[in-house]
Short mmCIF file of C-alpha atoms in Angstrom, two decimals:
data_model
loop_
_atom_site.label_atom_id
_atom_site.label_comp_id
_atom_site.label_asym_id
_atom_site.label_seq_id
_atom_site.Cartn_x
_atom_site.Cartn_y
_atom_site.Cartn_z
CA UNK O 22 -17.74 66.77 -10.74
CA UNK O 23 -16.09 67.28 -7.28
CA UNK O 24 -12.66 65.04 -6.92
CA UNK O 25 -12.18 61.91 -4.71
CA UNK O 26 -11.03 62.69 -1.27
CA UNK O 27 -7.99 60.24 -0.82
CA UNK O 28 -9.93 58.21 2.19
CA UNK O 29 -12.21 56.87 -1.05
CA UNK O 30 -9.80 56.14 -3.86
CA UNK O 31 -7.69 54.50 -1.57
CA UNK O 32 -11.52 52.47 -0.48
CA UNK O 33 -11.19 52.31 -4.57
CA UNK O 34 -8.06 50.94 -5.54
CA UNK O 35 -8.07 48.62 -2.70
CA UNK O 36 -11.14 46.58 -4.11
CA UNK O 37 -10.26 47.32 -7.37
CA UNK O 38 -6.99 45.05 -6.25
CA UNK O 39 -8.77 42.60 -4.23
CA UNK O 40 -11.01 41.78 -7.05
CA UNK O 41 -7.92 41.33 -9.67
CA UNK O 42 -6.01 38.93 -7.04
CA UNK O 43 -9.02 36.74 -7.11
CA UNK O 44 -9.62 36.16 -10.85
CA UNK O 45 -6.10 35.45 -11.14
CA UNK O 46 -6.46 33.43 -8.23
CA UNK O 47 -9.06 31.54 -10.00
CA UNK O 48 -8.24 27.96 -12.46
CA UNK O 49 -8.51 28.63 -16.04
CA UNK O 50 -11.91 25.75 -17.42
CA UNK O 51 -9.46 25.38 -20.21
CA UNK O 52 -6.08 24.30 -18.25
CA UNK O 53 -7.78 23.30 -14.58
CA UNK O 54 -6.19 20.11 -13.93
CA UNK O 55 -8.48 17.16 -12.00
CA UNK O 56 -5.89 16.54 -9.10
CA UNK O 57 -5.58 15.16 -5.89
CA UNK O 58 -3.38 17.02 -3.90
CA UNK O 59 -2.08 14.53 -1.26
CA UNK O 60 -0.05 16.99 0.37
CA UNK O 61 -2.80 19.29 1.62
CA UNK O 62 -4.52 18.49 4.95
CA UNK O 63 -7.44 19.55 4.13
CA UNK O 64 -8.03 17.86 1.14
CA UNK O 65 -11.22 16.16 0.55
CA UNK O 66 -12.37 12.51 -1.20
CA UNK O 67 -12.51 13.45 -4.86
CA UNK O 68 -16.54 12.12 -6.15
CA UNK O 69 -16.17 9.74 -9.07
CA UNK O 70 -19.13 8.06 -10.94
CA UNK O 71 -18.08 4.61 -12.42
CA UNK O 72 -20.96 3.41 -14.32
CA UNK O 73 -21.29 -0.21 -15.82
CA UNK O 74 -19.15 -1.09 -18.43
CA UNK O 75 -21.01 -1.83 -21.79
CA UNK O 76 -20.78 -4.75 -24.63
CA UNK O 77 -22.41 -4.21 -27.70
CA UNK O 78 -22.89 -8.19 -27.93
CA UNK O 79 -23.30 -10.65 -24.77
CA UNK O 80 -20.47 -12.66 -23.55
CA UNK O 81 -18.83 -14.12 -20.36
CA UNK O 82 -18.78 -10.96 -18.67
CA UNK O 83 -20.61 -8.99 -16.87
CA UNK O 84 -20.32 -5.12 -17.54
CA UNK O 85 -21.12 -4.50 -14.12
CA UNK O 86 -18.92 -6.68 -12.38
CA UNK O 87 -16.40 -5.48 -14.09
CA UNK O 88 -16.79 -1.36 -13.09
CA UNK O 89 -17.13 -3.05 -9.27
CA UNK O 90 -13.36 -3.80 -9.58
CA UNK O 91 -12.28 -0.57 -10.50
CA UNK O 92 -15.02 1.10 -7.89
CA UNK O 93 -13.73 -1.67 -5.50
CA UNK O 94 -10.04 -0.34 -6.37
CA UNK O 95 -10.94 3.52 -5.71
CA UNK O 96 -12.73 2.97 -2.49
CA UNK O 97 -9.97 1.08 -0.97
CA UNK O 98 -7.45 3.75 -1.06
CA UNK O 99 -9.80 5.87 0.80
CA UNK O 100 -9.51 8.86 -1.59
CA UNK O 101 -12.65 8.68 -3.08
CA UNK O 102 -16.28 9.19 -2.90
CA UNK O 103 -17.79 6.50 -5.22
CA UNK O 104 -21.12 8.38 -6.29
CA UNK O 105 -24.14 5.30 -7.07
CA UNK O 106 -24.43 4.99 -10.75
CA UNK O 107 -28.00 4.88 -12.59
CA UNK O 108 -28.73 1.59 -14.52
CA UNK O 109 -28.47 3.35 -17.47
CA UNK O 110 -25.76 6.11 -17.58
CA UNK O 111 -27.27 9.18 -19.28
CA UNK O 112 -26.32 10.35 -22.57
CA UNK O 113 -26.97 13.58 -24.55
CA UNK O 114 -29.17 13.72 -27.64
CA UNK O 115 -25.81 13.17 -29.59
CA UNK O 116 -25.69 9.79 -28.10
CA UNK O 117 -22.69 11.11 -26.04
CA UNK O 118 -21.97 10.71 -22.57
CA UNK O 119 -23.84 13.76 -20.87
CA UNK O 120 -21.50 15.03 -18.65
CA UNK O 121 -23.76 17.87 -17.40
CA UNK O 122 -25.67 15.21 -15.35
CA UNK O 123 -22.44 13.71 -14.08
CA UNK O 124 -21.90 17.04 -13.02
CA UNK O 125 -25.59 17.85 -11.00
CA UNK O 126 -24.97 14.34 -8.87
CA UNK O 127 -21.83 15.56 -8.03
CA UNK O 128 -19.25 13.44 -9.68
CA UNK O 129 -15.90 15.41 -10.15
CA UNK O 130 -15.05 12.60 -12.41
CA UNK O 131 -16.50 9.70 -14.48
CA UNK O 132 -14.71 6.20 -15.60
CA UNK O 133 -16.31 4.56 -18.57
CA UNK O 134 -15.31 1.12 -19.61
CA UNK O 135 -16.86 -1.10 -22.96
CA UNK O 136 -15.62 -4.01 -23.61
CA UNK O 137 -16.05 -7.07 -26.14
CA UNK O 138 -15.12 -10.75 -26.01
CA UNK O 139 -13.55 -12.59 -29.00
CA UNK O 140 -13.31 -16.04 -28.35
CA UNK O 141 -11.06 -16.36 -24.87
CA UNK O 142 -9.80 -13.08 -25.66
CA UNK O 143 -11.23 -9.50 -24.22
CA UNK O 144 -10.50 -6.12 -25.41
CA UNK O 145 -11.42 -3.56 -23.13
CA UNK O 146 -11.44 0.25 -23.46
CA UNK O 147 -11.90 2.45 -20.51
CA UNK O 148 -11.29 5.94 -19.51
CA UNK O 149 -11.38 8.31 -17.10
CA UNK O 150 -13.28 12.11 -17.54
CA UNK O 151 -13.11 15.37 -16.10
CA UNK O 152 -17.11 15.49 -15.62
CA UNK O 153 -17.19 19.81 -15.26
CA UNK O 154 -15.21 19.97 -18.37
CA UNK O 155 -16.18 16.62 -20.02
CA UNK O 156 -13.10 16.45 -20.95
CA UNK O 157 -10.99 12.98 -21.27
CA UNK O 158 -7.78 13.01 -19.24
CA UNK O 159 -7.04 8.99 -19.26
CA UNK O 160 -7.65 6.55 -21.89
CA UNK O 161 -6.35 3.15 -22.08
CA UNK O 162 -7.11 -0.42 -24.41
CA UNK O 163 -6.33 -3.37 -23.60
CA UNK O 164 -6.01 -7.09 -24.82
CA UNK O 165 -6.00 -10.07 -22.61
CA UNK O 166 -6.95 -13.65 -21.58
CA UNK O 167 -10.72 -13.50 -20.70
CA UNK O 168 -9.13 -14.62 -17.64
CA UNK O 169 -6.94 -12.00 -16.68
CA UNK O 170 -9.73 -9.19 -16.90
CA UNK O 171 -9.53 -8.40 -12.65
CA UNK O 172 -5.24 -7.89 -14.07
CA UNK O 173 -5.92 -5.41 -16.78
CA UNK O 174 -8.69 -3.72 -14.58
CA UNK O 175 -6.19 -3.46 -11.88
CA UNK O 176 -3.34 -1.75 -14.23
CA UNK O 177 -6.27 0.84 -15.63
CA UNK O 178 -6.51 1.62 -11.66
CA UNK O 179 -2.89 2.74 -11.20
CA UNK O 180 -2.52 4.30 -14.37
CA UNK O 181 -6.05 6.60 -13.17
CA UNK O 182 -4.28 7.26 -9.73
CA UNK O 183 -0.92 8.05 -11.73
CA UNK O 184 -2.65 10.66 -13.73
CA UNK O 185 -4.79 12.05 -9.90
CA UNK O 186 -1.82 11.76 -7.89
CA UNK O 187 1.38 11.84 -10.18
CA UNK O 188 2.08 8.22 -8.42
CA UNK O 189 0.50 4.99 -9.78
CA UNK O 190 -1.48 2.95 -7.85
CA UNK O 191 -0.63 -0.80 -6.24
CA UNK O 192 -3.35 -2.54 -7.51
CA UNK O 193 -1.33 -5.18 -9.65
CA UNK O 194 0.82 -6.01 -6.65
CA UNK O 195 0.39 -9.45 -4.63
CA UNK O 196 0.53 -10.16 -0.95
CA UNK O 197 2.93 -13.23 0.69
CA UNK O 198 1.49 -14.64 4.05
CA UNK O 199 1.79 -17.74 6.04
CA UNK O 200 -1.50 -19.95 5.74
CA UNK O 201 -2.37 -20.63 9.56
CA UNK O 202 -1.91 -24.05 9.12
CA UNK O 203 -0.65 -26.82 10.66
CA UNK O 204 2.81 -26.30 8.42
CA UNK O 205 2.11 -22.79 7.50
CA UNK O 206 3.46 -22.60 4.34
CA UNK O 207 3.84 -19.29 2.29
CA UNK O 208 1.00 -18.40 -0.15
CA UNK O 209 0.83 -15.39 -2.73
CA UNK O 210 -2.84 -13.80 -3.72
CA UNK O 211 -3.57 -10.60 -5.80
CA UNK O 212 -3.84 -7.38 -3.24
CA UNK O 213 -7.72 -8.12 -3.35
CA UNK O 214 -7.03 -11.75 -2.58
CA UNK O 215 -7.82 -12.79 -6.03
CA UNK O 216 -5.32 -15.75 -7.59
CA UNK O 217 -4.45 -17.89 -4.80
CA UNK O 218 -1.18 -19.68 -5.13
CA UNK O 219 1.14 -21.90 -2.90
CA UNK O 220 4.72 -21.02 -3.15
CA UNK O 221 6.51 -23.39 -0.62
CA UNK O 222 5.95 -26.72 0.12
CA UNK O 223 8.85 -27.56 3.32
CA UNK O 224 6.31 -28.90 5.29
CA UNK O 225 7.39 -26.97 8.45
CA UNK O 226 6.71 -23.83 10.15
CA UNK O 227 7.55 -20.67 8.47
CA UNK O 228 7.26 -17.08 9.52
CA UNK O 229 7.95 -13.49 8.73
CA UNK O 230 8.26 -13.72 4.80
CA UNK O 231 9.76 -10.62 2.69
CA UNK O 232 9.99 -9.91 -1.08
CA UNK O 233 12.95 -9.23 -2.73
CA UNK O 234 13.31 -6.05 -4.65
CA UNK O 235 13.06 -7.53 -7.46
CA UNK O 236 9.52 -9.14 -6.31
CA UNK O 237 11.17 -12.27 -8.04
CA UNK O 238 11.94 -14.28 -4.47
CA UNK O 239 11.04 -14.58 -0.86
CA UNK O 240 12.89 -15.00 2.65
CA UNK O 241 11.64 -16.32 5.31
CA UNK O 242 12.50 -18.35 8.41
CA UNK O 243 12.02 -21.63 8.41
CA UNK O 244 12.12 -24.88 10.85
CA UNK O 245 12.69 -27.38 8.09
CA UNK O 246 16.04 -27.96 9.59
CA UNK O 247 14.95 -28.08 13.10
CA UNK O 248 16.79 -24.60 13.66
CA UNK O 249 14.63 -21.23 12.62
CA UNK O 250 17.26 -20.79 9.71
CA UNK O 251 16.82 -17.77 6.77
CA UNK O 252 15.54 -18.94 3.53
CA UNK O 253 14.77 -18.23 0.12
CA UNK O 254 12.44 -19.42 -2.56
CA UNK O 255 11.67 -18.32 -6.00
CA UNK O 256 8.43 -17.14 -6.31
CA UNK O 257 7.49 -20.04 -8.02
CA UNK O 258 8.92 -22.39 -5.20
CA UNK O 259 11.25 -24.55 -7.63
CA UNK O 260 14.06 -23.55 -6.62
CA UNK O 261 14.87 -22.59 -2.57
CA UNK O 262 17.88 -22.57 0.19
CA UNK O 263 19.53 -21.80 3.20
CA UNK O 264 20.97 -18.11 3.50
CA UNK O 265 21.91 -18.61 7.13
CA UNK O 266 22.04 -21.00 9.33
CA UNK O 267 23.95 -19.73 12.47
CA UNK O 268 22.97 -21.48 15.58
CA UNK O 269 20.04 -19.95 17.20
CA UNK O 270 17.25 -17.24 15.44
CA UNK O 271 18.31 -16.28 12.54
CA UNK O 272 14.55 -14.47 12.28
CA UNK O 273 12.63 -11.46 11.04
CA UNK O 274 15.07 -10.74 8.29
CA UNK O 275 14.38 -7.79 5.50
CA UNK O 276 15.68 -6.76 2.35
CA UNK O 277 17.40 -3.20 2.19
CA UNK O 278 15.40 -0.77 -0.50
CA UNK O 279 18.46 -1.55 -3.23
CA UNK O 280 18.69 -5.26 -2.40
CA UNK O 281 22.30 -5.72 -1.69
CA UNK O 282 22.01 -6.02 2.22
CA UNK O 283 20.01 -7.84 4.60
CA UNK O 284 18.75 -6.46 8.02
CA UNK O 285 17.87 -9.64 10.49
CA UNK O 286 18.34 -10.74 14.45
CA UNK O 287 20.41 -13.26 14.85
CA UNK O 288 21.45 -14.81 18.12
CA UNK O 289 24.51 -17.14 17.45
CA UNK O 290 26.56 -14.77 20.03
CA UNK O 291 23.60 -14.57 22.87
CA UNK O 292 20.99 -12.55 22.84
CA UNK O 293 19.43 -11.72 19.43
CA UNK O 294 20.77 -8.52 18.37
CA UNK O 295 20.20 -6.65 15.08
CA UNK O 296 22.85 -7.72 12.23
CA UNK O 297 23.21 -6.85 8.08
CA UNK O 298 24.01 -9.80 5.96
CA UNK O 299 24.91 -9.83 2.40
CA UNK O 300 21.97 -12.09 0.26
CA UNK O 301 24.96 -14.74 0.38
CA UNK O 302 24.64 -14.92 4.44
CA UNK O 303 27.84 -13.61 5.13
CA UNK O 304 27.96 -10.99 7.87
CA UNK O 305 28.91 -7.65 6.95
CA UNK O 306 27.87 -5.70 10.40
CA UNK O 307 26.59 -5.98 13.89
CA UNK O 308 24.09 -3.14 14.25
CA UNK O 309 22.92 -2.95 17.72
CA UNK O 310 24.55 -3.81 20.90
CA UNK O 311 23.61 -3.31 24.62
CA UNK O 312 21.03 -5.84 26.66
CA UNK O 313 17.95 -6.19 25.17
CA UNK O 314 16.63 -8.61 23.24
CA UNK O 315 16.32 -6.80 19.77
CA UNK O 316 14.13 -8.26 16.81
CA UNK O 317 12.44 -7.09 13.97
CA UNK O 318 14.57 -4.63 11.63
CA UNK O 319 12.98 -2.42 8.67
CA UNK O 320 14.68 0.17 6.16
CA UNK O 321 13.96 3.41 5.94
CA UNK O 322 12.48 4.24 2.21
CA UNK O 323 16.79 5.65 1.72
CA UNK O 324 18.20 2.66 3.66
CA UNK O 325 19.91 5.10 6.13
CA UNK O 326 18.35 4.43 8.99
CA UNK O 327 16.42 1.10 10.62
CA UNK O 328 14.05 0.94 12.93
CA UNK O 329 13.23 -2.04 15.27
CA UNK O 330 12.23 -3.51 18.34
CA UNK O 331 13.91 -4.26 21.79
CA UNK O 332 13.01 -4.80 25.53
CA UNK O 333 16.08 -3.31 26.79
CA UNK O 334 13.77 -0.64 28.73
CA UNK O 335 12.11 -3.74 30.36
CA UNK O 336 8.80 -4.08 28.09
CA UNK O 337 9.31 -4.40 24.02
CA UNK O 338 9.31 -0.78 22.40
CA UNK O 339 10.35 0.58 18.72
CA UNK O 340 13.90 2.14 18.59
CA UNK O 341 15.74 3.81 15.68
CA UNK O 342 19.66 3.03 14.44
CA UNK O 343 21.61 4.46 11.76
CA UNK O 344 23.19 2.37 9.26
CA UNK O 345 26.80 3.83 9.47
CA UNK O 346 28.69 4.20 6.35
CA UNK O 347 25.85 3.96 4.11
CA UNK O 348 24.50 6.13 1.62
CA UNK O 349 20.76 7.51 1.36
CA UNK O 350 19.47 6.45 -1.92
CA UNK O 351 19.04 9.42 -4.71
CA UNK O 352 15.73 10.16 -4.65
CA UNK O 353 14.47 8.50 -1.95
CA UNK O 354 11.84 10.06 0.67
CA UNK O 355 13.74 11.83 3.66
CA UNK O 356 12.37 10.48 6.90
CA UNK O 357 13.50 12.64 9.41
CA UNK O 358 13.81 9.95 11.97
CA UNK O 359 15.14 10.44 15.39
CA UNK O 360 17.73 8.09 16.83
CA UNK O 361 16.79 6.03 19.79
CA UNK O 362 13.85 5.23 21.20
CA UNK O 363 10.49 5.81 19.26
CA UNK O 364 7.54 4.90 21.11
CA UNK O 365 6.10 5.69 24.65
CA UNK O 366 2.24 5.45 24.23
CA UNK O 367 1.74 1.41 24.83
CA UNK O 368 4.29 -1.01 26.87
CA UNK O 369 3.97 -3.69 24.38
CA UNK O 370 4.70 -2.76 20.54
CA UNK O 371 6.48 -4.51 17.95
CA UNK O 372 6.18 -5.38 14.26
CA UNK O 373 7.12 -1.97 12.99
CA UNK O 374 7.19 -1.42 8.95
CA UNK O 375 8.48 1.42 7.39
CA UNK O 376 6.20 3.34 5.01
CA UNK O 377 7.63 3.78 1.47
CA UNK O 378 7.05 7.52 1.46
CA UNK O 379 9.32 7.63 4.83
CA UNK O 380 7.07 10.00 7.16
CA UNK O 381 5.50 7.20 8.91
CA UNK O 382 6.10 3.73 10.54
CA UNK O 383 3.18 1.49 11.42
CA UNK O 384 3.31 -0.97 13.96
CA UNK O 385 1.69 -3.44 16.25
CA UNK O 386 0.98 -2.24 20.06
CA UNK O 387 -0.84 -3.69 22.73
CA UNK O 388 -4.10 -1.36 23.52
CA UNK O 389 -6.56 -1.68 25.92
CA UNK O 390 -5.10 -5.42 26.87
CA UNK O 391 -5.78 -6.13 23.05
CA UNK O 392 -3.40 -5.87 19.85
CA UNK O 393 -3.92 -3.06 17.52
CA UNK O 394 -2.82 -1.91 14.56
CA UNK O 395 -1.24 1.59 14.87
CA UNK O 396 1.28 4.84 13.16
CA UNK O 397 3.85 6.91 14.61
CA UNK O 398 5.76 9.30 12.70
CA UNK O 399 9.63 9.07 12.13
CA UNK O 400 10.21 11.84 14.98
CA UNK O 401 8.21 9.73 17.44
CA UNK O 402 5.33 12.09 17.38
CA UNK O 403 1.81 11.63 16.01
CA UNK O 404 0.76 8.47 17.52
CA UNK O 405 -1.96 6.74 15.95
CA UNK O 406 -4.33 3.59 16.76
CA UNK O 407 -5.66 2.90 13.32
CA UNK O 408 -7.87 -0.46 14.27
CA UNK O 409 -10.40 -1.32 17.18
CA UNK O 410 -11.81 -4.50 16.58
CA UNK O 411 -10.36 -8.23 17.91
CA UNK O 412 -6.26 -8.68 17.80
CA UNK O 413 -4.64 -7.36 14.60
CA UNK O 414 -1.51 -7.39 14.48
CA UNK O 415 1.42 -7.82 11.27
CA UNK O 416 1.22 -4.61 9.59
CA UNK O 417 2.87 -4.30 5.97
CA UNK O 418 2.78 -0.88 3.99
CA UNK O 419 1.63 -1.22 0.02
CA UNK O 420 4.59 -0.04 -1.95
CA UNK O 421 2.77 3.24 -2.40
CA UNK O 422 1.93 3.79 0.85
CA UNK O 423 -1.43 4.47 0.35
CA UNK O 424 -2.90 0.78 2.21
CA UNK O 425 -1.90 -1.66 5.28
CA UNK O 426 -2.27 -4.93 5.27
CA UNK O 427 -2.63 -6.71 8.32
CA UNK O 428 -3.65 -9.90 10.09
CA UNK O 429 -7.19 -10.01 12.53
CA UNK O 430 -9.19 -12.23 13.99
CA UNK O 431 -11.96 -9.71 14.52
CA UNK O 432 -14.34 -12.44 12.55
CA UNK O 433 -13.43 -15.55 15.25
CA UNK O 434 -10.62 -16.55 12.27
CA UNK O 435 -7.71 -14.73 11.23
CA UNK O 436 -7.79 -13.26 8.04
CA UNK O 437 -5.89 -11.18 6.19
CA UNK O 438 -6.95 -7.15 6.22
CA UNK O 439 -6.23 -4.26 4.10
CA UNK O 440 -6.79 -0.86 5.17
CA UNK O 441 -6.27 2.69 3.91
CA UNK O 442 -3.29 4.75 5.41
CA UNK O 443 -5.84 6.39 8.20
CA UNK O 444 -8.25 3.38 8.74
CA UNK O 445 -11.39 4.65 7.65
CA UNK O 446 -11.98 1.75 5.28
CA UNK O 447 -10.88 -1.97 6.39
CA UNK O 448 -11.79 -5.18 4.34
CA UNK O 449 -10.65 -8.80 4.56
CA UNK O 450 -8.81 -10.03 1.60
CA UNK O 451 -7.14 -13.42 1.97
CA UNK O 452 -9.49 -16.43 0.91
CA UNK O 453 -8.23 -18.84 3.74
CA UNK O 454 -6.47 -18.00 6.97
CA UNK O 455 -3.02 -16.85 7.41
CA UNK O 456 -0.58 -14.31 8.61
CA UNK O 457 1.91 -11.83 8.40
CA UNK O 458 1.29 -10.38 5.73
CA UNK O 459 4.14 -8.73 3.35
CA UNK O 460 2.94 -6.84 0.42
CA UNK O 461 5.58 -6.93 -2.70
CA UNK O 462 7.45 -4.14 -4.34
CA UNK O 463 5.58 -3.50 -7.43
CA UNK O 464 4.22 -5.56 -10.13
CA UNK O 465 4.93 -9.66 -10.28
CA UNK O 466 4.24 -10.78 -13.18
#
């Protein structure tokens, strides 16, 4: 048998190699992990079937109302394609869940959720598959108040995007807004606008509530004195006070991501201009100087840096300060801001939020002669108009910064939006009217 000539065993070993890097480029169907990989930008919507929840006895609930919360969850985050669900999910002839046919409509994953009522209490089981495996990677039971079943629904929802994403989910969070009302007191609902509550009653106008780290409290600015003084109120509105009263605004003021500071614009010396306050109102700093009007501060996720608004280039526009002296918290996103000014692409923006991963802020800027919601990254590049419909304006990042919630009056009322981080998917939550919207820290209650 006549020997290779070198051209061909090099043709050889070259395939030979080729086909070895891609077996051991391929996942193992024993360790493949079902992942979302938020990082990559080309990732796609992961398909998940979430059939009706089954009872083995009837009750006050409805099996499929409650799998339309958690699909109602998913879809709102904008990483997932909800695949429809049969009447009847399909089984095997063992009476098991037959994740073969999960598989040939295309689900990636399956959630299945039984549940039983005992008197007003529900236990609930649910969990979450990896359909081309069948394999369970998520399983969670609960006991509650019948009445708290959209609550335990909503913590099965971040513990699922936990185990996707390595980061839980928002869905037991709460949004604070001002009812657009004649006094336009604060209010508190569920993310999904579920749970309505009243938390002040000052019968005067307030504006531009925050959350305290904690998400035990609220500031705000209020006219209750006749001057737009800084407040605060216990989430449960018995017990409130003045944090500062100083002549003039003392307006737009935010909590710093460890608590212990207090960005606002006050204008007891002139013009409003950017200060930090300790949460007993006593000044510790004067941020920004120069002669603009300057309003509006929010932390970066490591309270280095703040970003607000001024009109000292004639028209209002987002600019970045450092917080001198202070130290980026451990652990914290890196935002790889620029200092200065941020925005160029509208001559009217303002209400800028910081998102909690740090890449991006969102903001409100005047488009087309109308208010839109939009992004820009911490450089100042990447600039984004994320709604197109009416005036929206009040943008507030969900502490995972997957959602925005916002204000519209796309409908003829304004209402209170939420939105995925791009703007593909955009719903109205908030059962009455209101505005600005600030979405709390992580779980209240």
């Amino acid at each position: 048998m006549p020997a290779k000539r070198p051209t061909t065993l090099f043709i050889d070993l070259f395939v030979s190699l080729l086909v070895l890097l891609v077996v051991m480029g391929l996942p193992s169907s024993g360790t493949a992990r079902l992942q979302l990989d938020l990082n990559s930008p080309t990732m796609a919507k992961m398909p998940i079937a979430i059939p009706d929840f089954t009872s083995s006895s009837p009750g006050p609930l409805n099996g499929r109302d409650l799998a339309q919360i958690v699909r109602q969850d998913l879809n709102l985050t904008g990483l997932f394609h909800i695949i429809e669900s049969p009447a009847a999910a399909p089984v095997d002839p063992g009476g098991e869940p037959d994740f073969k046919a999960w598989a040939q409509r295309g689900a990636q994953a399956v959630i299945f959720g039984n549940f039983q009522v005992q008197g007003d209490e529900l236990i609930l089981e649910a969990r979450l598959y990896d359909a081309a495996l069948g394999r369970q990677e998520l399983g969670k039971r609960y006991r509650a108040k019948v009445g708290d079943h959209r609550r335990i629904i909503h913590r099965f929802c971040d513990q699922v995007m936990g185990k996707l994403t390595s980061l839980p989910g928002c869905f037991s969070t709460q949004i604070a807004f001002v009812g657009d009302t004649r006094n336009r007191e604060i209010f508190t609902m569920d993310f999904d606008g579920h749970y309505l509550r009243q938390v002040t009653r000052l019968g005067s106008i307030i504006m531009s509530p925050d959350w305290s780290p904690d998400a035990q409290g609220l500031i705000f600015t209020c006219y209750a004195k006749g001057n737009p003084d800084l407040w605060w109120a216990d989430l449960f509105g018995r017990r409130e006070g003045v944090i500062s009263a100083r002549p003039g605004i003392n307006a737009s003021a935010r909590y710093s991501p460890k608590g212990d500071t207090i960005a606002l614009s006050l204008s007891f010396k002139g013009i409003p201009k950017i200060f930090i306050i300790n949460p007993q109102g006593n000044i510790i700093k004067r941020l920004t100087t120069g002669r603009g009007n300057d309003i509006s501060p929010t932390w970066s996720p490591d309270g280095s840096t703040i970003a607000y608004v001024s009109d000292q280039a004639g028209t209002p526009q987002i600019y970045t300060v450092p917080v001198a002296g202070s130290s980026p918290i451990p652990g914290a996103p890196s935002t790889g801001a620029r200092f200065g000014r941020l925005t160029f692409g509208s001559n009217y923006n303002t209400d800028p939020d910081w998102s909690p991963r740090g890449d991006l802020l969102t903001f409100t800027a005047r488009v087309d002669g109308r208010f839109q919601i939009c992004t820009i990254r911490a450089d100042g590049s990447d600039f984004r108009v994320l709604t197109n419909q009416g005036s929206s304006q009040d943008p507030a990042w969900s502490p995972d910064g997957r959602m925005i919630a916002f204000s519209s009056n796309r409908t003829g009322k304004r209402l209170i939006y939420i939105m995925d981080a791009l703007g593909e998917i955009q719903v109205p939550v908030s059962p009455i009217t209101g505005k600005a919207p600030a979405w709390s820290p992580r779980l209240t209650r």
